[in-house]
Short mmCIF file of the C-alpha atoms (twelve columns), coordinates in Angstrom:
data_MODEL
# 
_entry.id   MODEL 
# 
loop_
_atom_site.group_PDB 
_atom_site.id 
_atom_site.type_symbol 
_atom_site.label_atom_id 
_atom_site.label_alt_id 
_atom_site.label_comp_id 
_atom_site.label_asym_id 
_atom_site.label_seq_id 
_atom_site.Cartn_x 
_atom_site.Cartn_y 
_atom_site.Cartn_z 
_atom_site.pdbx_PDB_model_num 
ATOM 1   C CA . UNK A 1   120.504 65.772  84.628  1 
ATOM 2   C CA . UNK A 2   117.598 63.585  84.121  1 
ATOM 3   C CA . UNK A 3   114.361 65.154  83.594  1 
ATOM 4   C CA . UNK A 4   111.710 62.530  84.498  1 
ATOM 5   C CA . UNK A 5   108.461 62.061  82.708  1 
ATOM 6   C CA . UNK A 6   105.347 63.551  83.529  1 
ATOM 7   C CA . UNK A 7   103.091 61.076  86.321  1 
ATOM 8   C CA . UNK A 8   99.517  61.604  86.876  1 
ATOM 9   C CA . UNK A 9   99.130  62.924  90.605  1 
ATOM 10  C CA . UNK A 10  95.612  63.226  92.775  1 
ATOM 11  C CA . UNK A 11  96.477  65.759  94.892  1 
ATOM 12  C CA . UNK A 12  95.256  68.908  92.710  1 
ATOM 13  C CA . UNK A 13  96.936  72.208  93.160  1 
ATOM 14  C CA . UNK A 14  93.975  74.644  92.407  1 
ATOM 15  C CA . UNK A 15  94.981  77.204  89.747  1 
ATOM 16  C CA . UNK A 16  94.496  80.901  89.982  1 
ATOM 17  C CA . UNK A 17  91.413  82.163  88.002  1 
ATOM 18  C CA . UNK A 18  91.552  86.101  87.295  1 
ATOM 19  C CA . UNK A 19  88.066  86.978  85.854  1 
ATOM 20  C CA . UNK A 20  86.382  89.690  84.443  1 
ATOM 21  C CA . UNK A 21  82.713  89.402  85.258  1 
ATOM 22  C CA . UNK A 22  80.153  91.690  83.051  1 
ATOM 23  C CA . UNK A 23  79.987  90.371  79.535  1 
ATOM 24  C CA . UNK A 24  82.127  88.425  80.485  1 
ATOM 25  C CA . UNK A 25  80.638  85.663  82.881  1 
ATOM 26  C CA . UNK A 26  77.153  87.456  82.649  1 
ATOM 27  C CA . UNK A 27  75.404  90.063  80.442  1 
ATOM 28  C CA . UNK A 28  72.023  91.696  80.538  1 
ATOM 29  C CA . UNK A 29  69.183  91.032  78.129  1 
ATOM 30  C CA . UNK A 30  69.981  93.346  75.821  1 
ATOM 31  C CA . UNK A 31  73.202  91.341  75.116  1 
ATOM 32  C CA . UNK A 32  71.685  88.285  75.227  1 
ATOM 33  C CA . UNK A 33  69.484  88.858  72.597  1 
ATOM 34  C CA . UNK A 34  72.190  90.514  70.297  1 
ATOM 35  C CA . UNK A 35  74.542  88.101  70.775  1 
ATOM 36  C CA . UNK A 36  72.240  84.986  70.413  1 
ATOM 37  C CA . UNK A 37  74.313  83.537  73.730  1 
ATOM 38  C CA . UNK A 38  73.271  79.722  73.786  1 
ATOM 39  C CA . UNK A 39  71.526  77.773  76.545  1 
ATOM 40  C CA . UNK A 40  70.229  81.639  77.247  1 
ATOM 41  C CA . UNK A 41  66.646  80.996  76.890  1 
ATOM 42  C CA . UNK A 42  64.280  82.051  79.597  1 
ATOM 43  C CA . UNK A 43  63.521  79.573  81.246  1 
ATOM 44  C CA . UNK A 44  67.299  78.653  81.132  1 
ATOM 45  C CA . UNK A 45  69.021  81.908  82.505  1 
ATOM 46  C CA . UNK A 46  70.317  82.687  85.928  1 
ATOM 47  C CA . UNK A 47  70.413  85.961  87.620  1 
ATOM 48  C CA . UNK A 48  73.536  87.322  88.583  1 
ATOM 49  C CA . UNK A 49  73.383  90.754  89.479  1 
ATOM 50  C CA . UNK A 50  70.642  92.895  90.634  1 
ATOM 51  C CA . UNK A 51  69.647  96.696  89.723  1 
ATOM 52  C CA . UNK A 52  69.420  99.529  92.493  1 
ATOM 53  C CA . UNK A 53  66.244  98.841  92.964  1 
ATOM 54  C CA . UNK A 54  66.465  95.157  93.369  1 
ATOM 55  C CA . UNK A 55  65.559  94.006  90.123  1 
ATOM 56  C CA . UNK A 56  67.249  91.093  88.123  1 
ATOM 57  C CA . UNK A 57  69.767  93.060  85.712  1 
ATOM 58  C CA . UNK A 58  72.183  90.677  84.722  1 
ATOM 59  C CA . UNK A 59  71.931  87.002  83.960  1 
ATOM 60  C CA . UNK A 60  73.763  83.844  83.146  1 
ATOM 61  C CA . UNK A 61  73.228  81.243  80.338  1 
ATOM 62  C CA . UNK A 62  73.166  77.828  81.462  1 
ATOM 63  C CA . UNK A 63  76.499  77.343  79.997  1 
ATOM 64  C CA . UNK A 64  77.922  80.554  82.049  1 
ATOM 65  C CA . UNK A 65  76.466  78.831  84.933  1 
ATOM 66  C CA . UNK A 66  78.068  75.816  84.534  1 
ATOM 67  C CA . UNK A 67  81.446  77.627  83.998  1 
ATOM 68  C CA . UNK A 68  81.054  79.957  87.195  1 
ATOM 69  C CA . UNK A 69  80.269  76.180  89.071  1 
ATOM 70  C CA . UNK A 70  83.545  74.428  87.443  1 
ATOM 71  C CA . UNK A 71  85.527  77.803  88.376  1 
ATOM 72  C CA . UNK A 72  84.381  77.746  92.091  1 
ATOM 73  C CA . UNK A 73  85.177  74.201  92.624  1 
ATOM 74  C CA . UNK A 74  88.070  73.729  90.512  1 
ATOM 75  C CA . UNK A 75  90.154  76.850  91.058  1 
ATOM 76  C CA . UNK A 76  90.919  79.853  93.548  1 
ATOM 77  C CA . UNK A 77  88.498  82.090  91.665  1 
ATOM 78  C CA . UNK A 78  89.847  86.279  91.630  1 
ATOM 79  C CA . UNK A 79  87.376  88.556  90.305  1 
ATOM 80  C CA . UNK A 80  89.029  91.738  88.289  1 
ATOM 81  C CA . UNK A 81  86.268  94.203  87.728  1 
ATOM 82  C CA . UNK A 82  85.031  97.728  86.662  1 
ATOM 83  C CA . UNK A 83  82.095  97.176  89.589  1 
ATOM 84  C CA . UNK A 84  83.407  99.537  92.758  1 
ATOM 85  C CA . UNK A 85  82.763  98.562  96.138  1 
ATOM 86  C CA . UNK A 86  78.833  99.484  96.243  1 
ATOM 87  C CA . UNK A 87  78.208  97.332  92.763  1 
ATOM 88  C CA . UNK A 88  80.234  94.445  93.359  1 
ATOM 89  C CA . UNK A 89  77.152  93.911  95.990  1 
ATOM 90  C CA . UNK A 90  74.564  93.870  93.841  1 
ATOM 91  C CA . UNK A 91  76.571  90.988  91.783  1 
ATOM 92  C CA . UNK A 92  74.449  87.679  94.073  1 
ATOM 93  C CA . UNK A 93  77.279  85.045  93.399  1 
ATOM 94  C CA . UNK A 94  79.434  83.607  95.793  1 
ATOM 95  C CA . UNK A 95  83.762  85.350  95.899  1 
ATOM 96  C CA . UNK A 96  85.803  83.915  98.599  1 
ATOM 97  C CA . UNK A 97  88.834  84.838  97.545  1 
ATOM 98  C CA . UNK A 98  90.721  89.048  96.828  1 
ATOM 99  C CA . UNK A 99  88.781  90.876  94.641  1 
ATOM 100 C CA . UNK A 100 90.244  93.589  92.282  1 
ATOM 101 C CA . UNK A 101 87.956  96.622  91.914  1 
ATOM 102 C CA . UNK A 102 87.158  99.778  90.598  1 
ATOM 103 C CA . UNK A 103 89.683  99.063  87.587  1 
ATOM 104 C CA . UNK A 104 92.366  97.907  89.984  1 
ATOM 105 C CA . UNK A 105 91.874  100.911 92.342  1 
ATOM 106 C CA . UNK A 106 90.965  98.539  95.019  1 
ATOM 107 C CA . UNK A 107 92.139  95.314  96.600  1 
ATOM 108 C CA . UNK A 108 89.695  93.265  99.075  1 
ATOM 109 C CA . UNK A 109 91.459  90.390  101.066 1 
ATOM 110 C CA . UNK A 110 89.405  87.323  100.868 1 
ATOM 111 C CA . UNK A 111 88.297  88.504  104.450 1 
ATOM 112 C CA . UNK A 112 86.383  91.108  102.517 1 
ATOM 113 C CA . UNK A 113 88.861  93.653  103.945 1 
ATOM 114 C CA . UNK A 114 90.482  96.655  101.962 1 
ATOM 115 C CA . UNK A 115 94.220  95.814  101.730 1 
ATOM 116 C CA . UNK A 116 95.780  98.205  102.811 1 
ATOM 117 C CA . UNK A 117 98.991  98.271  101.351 1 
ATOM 118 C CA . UNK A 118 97.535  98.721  98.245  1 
ATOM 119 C CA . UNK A 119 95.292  101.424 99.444  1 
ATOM 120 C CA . UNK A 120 97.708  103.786 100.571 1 
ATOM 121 C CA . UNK A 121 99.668  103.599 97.478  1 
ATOM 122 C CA . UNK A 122 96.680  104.200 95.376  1 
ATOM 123 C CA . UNK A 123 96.289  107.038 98.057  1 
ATOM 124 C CA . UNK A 124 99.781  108.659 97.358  1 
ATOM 125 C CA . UNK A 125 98.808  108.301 93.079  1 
ATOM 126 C CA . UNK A 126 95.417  109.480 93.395  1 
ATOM 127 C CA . UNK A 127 95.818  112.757 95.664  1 
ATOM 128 C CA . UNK A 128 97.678  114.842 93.140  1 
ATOM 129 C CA . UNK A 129 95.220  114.450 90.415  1 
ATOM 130 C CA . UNK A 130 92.216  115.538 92.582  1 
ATOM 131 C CA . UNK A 131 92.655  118.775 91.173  1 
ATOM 132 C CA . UNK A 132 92.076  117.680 87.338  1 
ATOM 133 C CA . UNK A 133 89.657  115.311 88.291  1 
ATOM 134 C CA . UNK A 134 87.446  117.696 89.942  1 
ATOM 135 C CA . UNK A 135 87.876  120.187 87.078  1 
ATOM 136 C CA . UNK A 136 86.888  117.305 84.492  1 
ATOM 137 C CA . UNK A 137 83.708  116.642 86.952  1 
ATOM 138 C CA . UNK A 138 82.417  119.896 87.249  1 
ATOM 139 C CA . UNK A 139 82.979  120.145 83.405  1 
ATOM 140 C CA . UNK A 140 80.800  116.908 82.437  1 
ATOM 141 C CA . UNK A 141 78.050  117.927 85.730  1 
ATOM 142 C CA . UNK A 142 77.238  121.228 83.735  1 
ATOM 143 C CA . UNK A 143 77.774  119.099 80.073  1 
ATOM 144 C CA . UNK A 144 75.206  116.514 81.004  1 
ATOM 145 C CA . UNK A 145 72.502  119.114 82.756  1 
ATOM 146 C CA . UNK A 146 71.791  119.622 79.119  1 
ATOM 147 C CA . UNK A 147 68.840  117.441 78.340  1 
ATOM 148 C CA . UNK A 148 70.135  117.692 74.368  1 
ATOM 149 C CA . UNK A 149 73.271  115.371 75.239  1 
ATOM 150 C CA . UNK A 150 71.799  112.857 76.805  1 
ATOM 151 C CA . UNK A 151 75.212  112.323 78.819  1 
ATOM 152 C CA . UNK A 152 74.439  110.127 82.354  1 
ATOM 153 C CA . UNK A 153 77.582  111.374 84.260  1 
ATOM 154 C CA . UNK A 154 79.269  109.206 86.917  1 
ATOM 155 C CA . UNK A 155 82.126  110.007 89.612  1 
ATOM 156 C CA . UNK A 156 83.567  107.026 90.897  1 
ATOM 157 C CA . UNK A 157 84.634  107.668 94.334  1 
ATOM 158 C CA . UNK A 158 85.945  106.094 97.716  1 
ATOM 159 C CA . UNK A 159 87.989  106.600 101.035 1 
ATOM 160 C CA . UNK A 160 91.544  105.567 101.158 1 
ATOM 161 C CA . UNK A 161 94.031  105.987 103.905 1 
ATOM 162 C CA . UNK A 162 96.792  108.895 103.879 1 
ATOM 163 C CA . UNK A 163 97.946  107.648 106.824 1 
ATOM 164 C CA . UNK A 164 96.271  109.985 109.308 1 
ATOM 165 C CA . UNK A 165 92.950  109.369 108.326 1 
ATOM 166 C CA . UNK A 166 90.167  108.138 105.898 1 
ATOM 167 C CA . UNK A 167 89.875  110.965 102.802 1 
ATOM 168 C CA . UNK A 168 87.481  110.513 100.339 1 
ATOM 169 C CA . UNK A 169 89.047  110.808 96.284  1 
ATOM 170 C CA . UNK A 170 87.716  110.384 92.885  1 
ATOM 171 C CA . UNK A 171 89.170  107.581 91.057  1 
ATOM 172 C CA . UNK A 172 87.480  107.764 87.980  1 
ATOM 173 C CA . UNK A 173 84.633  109.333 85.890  1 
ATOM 174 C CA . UNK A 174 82.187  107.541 84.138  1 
ATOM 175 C CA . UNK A 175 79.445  107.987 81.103  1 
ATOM 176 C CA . UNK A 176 77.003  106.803 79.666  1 
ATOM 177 C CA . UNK A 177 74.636  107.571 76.758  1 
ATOM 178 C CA . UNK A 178 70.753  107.660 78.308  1 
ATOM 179 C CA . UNK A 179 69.790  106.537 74.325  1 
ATOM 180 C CA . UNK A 180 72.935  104.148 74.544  1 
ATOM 181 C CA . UNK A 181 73.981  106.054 71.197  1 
ATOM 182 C CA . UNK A 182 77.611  104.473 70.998  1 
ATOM 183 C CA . UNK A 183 78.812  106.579 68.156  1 
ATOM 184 C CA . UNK A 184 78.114  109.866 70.604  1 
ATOM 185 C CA . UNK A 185 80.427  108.348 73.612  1 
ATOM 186 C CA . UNK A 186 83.418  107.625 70.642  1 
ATOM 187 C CA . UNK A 187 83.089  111.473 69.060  1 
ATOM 188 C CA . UNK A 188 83.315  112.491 72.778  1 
ATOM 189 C CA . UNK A 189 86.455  110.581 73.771  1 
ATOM 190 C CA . UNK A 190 87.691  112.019 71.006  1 
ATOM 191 C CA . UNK A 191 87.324  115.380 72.138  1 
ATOM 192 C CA . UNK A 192 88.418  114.563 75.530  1 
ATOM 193 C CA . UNK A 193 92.043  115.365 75.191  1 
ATOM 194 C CA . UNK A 194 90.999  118.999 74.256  1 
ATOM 195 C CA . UNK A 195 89.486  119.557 77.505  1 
ATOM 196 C CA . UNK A 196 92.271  120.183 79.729  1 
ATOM 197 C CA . UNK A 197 95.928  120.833 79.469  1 
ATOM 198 C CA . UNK A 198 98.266  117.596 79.525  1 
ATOM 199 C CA . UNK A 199 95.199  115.367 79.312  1 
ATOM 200 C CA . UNK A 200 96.484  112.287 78.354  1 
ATOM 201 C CA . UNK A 201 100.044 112.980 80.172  1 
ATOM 202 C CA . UNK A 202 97.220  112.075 83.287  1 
ATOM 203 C CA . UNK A 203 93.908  110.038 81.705  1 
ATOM 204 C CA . UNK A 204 93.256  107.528 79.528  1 
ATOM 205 C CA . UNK A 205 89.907  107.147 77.585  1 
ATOM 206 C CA . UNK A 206 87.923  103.345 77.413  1 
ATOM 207 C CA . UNK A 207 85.117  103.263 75.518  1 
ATOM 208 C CA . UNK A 208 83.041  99.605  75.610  1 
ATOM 209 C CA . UNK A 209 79.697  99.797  73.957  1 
ATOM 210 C CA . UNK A 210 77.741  102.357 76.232  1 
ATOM 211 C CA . UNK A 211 80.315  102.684 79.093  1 
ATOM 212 C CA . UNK A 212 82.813  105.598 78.665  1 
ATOM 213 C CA . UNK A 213 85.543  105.994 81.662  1 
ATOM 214 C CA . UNK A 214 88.030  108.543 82.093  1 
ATOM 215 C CA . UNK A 215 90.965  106.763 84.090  1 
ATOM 216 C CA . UNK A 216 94.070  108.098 85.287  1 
ATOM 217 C CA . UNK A 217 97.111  106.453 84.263  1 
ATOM 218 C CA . UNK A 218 97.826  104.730 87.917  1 
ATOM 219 C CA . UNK A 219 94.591  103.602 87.981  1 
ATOM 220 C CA . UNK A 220 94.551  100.098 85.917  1 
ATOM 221 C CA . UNK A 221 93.592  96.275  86.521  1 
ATOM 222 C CA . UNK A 222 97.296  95.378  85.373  1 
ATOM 223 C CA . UNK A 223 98.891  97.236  88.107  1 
ATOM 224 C CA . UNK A 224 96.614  95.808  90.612  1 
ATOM 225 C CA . UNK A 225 97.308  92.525  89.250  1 
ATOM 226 C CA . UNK A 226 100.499 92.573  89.066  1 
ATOM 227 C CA . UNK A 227 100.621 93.762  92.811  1 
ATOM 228 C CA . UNK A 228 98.944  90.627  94.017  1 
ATOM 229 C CA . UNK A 229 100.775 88.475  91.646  1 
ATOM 230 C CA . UNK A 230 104.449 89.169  93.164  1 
ATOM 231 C CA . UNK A 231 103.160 90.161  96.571  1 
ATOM 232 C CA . UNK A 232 100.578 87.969  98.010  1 
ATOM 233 C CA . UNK A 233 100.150 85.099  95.040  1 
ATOM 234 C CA . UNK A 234 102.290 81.779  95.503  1 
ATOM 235 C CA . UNK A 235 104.252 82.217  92.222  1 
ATOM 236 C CA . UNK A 236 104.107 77.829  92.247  1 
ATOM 237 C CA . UNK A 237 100.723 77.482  91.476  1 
ATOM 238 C CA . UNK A 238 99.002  78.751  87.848  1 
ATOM 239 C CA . UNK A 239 97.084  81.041  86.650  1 
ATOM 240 C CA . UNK A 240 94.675  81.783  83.873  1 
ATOM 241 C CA . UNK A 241 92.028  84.648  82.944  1 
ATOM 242 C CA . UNK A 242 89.602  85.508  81.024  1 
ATOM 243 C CA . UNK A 243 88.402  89.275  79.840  1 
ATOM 244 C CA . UNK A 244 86.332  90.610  77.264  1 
ATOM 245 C CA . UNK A 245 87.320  93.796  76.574  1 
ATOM 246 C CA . UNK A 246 90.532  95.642  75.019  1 
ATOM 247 C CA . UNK A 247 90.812  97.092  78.947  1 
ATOM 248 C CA . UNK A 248 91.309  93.064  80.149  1 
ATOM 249 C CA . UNK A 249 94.261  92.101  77.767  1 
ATOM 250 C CA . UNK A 250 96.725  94.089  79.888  1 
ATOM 251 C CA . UNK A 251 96.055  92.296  82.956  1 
ATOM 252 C CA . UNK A 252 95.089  89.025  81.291  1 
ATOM 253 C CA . UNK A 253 98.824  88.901  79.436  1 
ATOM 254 C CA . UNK A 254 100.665 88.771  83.047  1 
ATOM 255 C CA . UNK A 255 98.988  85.524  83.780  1 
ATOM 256 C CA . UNK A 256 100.268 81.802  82.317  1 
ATOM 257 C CA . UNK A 257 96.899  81.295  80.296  1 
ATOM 258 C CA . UNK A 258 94.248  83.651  79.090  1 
ATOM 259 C CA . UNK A 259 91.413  83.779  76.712  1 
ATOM 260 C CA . UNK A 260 87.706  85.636  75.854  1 
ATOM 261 C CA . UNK A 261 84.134  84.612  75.793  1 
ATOM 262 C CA . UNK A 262 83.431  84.260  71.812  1 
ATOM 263 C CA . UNK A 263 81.483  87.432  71.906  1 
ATOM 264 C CA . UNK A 264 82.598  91.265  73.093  1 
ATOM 265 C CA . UNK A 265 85.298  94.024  72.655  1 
ATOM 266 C CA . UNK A 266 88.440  91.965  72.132  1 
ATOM 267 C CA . UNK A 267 86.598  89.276  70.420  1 
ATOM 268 C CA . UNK A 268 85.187  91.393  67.972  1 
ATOM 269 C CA . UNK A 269 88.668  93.242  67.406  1 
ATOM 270 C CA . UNK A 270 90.572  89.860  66.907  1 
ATOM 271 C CA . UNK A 271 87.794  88.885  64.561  1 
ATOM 272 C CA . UNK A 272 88.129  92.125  61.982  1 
ATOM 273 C CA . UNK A 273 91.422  91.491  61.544  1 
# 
């Protein structure tokens, strides 16, 4: 057989691009400033997500900017996020493609749609654990009423189908520090597994600067992923990612190509070795 050599062709196939947004394609000011991001002065930066109230939160570099631009016109650009379905709105930049959510809890079809495939599976995972989640809630509700802790609790919840009918679940629990004291959020992930009995048979503990999650086990941007990559991907075309936390790399290492921004979780853990 003859293999013949590689010709130049003008007829592009777009590649898939599976990004992680926050810190990763945008940051607030706070990270800005610590990480000394380039291009990220003032009069340079681009917002990119809003607050509750409205308010510019997040922001791009001019370099980030550029990047977001070459992604949209260069590739079929997949966003694989943390952000649920009420603060993936308040992110203002353009998705027209699926959009993995809530750490791979929910597909949306480029029509903006829930897929529902994928929802009633997550259904069928999710229903048994109610039980544990709910005792974990009302644990951390009554933990973080204490104005000592300074513990900003977070239940992460939405409707899936069961087949009859929409039922609401929690998917995951969040916290933060209200003093952003990381060293509090690691002692208390370390306690976690205490709290209940078979803990981490069910959960699994991330911990990214001020953003603790408790996550069940079939709750993970690598299964989602991995979903859309054998059942609704064309397997022809390919794919790279980027991430910038340890919670990416599973997801990232299913694709052809994958990297970080030089700044973050996973960069910072590469970097101390």
């Amino acid at each position: 057989m003859t293999i013949p050599f590689f010709q130049a062709d003008s007829n592009i196939i777009k590649p898939y691009a599976l990004m992680d947004l926050d810190d990763t394609l945008f940051q607030t000011q706070r990270k800005i400033d610590a990480w000394n991001l380039p291009t990220a002065e003032a009069n340079n930066l681009v917002c990119a997500s809003i607050n509750k109230q409205g308010k510019p939160l997040s922001f791009m570099s001019q370099r980030q900017a550029s990047l977001f631009n070459w992604l949209l016109a260069s590739t079929e650009l997949i966003i694989v996020t943390a952000r649920d379905r009420d603060e993936i709105k308040r992110v203002k930049l353009p998705f027209a493609s699926w959009q993995v959510l809530t750490h791979g809890a929910i597909i949306l079809t480029p029509n903006g749609e829930l897929l529902s495939t994928w929802q009633q599976h997550m259904y069928s995972e999710l229903a048994p654990l109610q039980g544990k989640l709910n005792q974990l809630s009302q644990l951390f509700a009554s933990y973080s009423q204490n104005d000592s802790n300074q513990l900003v609790f977070t239940p992460h919840i939405d409707s899936f189908n069961n087949g009859d009918a929409d039922e609401e679940l929690i998917i995951y629990l969040a916290i933060k520090h209200a003093q952003k004291d990381h060293q509090a959020l690691i002692a208390l992930a370390e306690k976690l597994p205490t709290l209940i009995r078979d803990f981490d048979e069910h959960f699994y503990v991330h911990v990214n600067a001020n953003n603790l999650a408790i996550l069940p086990h079939v709750v993970h941007k690598r299964h989602a992923v991995q979903f859309l990559l054998e059942q609704h991907l064309d397997n022809q075309r390919p794919s790279f990612g980027f991430g910038d936390s340890l919670a990416d790399l599973p997801f990232l290492q299913l694709l052809d190509w994958y990297g970080m921004p030089n700044h973050g979780q996973l960069h910072d853990r590469l970097s101390s070795r």
